[in-house]
XYZ file of C-alpha atoms in Angstrom:
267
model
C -21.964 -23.662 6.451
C -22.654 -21.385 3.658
C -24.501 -18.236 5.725
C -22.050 -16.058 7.026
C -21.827 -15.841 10.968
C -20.467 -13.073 12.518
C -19.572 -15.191 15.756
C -17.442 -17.700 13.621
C -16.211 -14.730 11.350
C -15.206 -13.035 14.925
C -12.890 -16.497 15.662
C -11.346 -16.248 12.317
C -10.656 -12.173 12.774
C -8.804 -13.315 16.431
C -6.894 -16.041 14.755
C -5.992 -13.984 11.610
C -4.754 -10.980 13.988
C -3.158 -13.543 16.304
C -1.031 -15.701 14.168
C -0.123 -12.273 11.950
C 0.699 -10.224 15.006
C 4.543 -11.230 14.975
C 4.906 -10.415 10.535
C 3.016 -7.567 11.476
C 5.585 -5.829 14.120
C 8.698 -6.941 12.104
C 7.048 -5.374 9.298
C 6.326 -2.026 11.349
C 10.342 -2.713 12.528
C 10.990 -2.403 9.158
C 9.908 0.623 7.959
C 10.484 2.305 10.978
C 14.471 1.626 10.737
C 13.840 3.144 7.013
C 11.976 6.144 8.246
C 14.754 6.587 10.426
C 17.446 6.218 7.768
C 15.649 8.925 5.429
C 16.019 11.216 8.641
C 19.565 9.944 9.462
C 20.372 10.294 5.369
C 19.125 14.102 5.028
C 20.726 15.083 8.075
C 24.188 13.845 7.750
C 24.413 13.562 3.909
C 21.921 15.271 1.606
C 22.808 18.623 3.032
C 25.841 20.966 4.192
C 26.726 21.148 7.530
C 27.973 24.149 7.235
C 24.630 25.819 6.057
C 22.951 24.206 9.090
C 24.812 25.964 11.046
C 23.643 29.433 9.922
C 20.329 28.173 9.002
C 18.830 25.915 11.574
C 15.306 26.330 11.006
C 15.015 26.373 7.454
C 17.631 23.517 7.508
C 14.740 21.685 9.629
C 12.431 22.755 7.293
C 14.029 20.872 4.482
C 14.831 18.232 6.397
C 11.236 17.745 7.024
C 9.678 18.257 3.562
C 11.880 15.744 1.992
C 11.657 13.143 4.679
C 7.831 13.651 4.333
C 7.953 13.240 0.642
C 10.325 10.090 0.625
C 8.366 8.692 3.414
C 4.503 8.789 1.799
C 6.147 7.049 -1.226
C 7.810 3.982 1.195
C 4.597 4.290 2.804
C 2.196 3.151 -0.851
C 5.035 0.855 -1.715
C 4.602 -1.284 1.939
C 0.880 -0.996 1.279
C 1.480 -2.708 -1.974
C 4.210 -5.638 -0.452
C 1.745 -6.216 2.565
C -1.292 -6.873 -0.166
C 1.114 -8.834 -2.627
C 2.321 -10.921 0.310
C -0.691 -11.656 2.410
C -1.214 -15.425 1.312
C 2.625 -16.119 1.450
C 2.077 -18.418 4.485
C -0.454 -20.675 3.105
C 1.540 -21.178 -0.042
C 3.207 -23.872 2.002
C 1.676 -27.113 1.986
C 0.497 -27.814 5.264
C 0.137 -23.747 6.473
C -2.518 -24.769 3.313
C -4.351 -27.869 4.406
C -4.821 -25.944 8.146
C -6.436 -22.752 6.489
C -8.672 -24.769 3.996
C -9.974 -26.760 7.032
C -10.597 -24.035 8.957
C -14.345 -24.268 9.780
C -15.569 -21.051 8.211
C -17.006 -20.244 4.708
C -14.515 -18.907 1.682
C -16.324 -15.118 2.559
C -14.971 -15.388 6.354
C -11.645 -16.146 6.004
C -11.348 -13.654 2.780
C -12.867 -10.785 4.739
C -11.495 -11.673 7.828
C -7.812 -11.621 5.955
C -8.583 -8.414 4.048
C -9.391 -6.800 7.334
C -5.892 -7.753 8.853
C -4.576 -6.795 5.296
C -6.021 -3.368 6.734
C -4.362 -3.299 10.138
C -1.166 -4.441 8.861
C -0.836 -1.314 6.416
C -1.999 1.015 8.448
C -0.063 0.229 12.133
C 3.045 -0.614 9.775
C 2.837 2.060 6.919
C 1.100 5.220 8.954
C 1.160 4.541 12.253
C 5.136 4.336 12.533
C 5.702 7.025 10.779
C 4.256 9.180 13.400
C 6.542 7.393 15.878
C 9.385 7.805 13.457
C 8.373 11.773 13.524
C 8.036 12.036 17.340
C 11.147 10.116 17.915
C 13.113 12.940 15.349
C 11.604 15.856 17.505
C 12.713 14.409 20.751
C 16.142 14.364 18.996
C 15.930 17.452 17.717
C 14.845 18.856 21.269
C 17.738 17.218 23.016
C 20.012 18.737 20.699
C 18.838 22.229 20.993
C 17.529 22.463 17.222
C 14.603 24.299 16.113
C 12.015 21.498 16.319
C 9.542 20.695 13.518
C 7.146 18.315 12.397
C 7.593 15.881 9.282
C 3.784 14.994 9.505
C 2.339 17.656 7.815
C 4.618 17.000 4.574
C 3.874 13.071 4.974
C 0.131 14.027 4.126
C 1.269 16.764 1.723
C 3.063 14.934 -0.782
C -0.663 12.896 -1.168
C -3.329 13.972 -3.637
C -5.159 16.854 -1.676
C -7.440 20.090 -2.399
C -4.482 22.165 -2.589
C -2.634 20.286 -5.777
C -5.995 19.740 -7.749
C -8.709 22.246 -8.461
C -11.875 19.686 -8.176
C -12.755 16.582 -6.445
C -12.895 14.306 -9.583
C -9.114 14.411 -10.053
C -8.287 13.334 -6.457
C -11.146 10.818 -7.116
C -9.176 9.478 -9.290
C -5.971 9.716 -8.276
C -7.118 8.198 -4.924
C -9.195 5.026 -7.151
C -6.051 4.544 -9.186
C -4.228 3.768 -5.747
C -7.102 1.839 -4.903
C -6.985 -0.280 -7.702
C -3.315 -1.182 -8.126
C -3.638 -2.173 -4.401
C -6.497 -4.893 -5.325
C -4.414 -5.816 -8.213
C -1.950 -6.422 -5.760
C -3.828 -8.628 -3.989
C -5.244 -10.731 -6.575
C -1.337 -11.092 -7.221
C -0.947 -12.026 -3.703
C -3.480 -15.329 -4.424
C -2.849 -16.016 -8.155
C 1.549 -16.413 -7.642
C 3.138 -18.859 -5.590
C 6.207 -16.864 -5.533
C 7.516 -13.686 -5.848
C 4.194 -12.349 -5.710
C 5.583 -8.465 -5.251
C 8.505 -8.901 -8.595
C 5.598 -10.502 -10.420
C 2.510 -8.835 -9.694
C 4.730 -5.393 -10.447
C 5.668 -6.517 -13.799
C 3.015 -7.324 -15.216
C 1.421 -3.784 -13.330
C 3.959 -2.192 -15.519
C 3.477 -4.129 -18.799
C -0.512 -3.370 -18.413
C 0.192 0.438 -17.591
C 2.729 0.124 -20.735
C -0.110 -1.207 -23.114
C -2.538 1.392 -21.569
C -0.323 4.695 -22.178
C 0.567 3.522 -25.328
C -3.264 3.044 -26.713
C -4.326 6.435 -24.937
C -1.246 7.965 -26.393
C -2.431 6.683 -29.903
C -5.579 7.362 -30.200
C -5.111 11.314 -29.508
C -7.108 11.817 -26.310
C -4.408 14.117 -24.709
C -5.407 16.527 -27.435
C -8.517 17.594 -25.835
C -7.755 19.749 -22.930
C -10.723 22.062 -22.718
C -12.430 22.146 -18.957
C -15.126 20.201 -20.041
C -13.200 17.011 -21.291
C -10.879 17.001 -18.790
C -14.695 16.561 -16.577
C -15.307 14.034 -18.892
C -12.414 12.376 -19.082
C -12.080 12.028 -15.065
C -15.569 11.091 -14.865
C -15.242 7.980 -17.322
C -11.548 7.056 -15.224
C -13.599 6.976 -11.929
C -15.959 4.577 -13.864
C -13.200 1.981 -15.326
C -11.396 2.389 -11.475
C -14.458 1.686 -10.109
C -15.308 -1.502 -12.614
C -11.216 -2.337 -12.261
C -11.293 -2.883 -8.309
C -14.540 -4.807 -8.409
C -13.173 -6.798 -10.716
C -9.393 -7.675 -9.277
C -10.928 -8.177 -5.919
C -13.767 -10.527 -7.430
C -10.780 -12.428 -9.243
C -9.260 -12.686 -5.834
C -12.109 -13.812 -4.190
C -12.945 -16.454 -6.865
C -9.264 -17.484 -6.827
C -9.134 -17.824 -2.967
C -12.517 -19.979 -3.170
C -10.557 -22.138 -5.917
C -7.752 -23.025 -3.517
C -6.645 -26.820 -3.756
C -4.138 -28.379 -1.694
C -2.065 -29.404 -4.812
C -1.872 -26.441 -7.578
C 0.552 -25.566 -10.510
C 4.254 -25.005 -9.421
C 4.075 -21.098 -9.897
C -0.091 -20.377 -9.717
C -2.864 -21.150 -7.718
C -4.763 -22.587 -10.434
């Protein structure tokens, strides 16, 4: 059974989706209710009432952009929780034996989970946001405010033409995202337990060690147009060679699964 098989990949994908459907709408529930709160919070305490009152649409207006700006950053922190606690079921004994005898090759079930990993951030993280927005206009509406959209300052607040001047910075803003999320992941299969506390520590002690050896050896002195090029064109190359590399390590850790492991790794 070492080919891979798109019908038996196709049974994994339905059981993946089917036994994560229920974490996957209490997850949405969740950041839903805190969508909500950031609306409920600007609303009733992060501005005057009294300035509403004279100012209803550009109290809607500010209402909006910081809702939007709080929300994209909720949004990248439940992508990373959903990636750092994809494997938390199967840390459990027999939730363990089941997957590892599930008849399908170590590339099925990891692509097959990844793919869910997908789903899960997107209906949960994006999707309820725009329910979360549609919900505050309705409100808005009944109460005969100025209505306004939050949506357009969810996508603002993210790296876009408009903030940088060339397509190799958002490259690699966008691959820096890209590759905390796999090291996320590879957190999510290497820990036992508290894979999100963990995995972000050590995050932070490796983006520590980083500034700190850029910061020495006088890089940020060269600010001309051409090495800042350079500069983004050699970060695209170490993002690129970084999520390769965490998402091999979490493949190769996933295929190294026992049933009986170290109390606090999978090794």
């Amino acid at each position: 059974m070492k080919n891979f098989d798109t019908k038996r990949f196709g049974h994994v994908l339905k059981l993946d989706f089917a036994e994560g459907l229920k974490p996957m709408l209490w997850g949405a529930l969740a950041i839903t209710l805190l969508y909500l709160f950031f609306f409920w919070f600007a609303h009733n305490i992060a501005y005057d009432s009294s300035w509403y009152n004279s100012h209803p649409e550009k109290f809607s207006l500010r209402v909006c952009e910081a809702v939007g700006g709080f929300s994209t950053i909720a949004m990248l922190f439940y992508f990373l929780i959903a990636a750092s606690i994809l494997y938390r079921n199967e840390q459990k004994k027999q939730q363990r034996i089941a997957w590892l005898m599930l008849p399908a090759t170590n590339l099925e079930k990891f692509l097959s989970r990844w793919l869910y990993l997908v789903a899960f951030s997107l209906v949960g993280g994006l999707l309820t946001f725009f329910v979360t927005d549609a919900i505050h206009m309705v409100w808005l509406w009944l109460g005969g405010k100025p209505v306004m959209a939050a949506t357009p300052f969810f996508f603002h607040t993210l790296p876009h033409p408009d903030k940088y001047n060339h397509l190799l910075r958002i490259i690699v803003v966008y691959g820096m995202m890209v590759t905390i999320h796999a090291f996320f992941l590879m957190g999510s299969l290497l820990f036992k337990k508290y894979h999100f506390i963990v995995s972000s520590a050590l995050f932070v002690l490796f983006f520590t060690v980083m500034a700190s050896l850029y910061n020495t050896s006088g890089l940020y002195m060269f600010n001309s147009e051409l090495s800042n090029r350079i500069f983004d064109i050699v970060m695209i190359v170490l993002e690129t060679g970084a999520i390769i590399l965490f998402t091999w390590l979490a493949y190769r850790l996933f295929c190294r699964w026992q049933v009986v492991t170290h109390k606090f790794v999978n090794v």
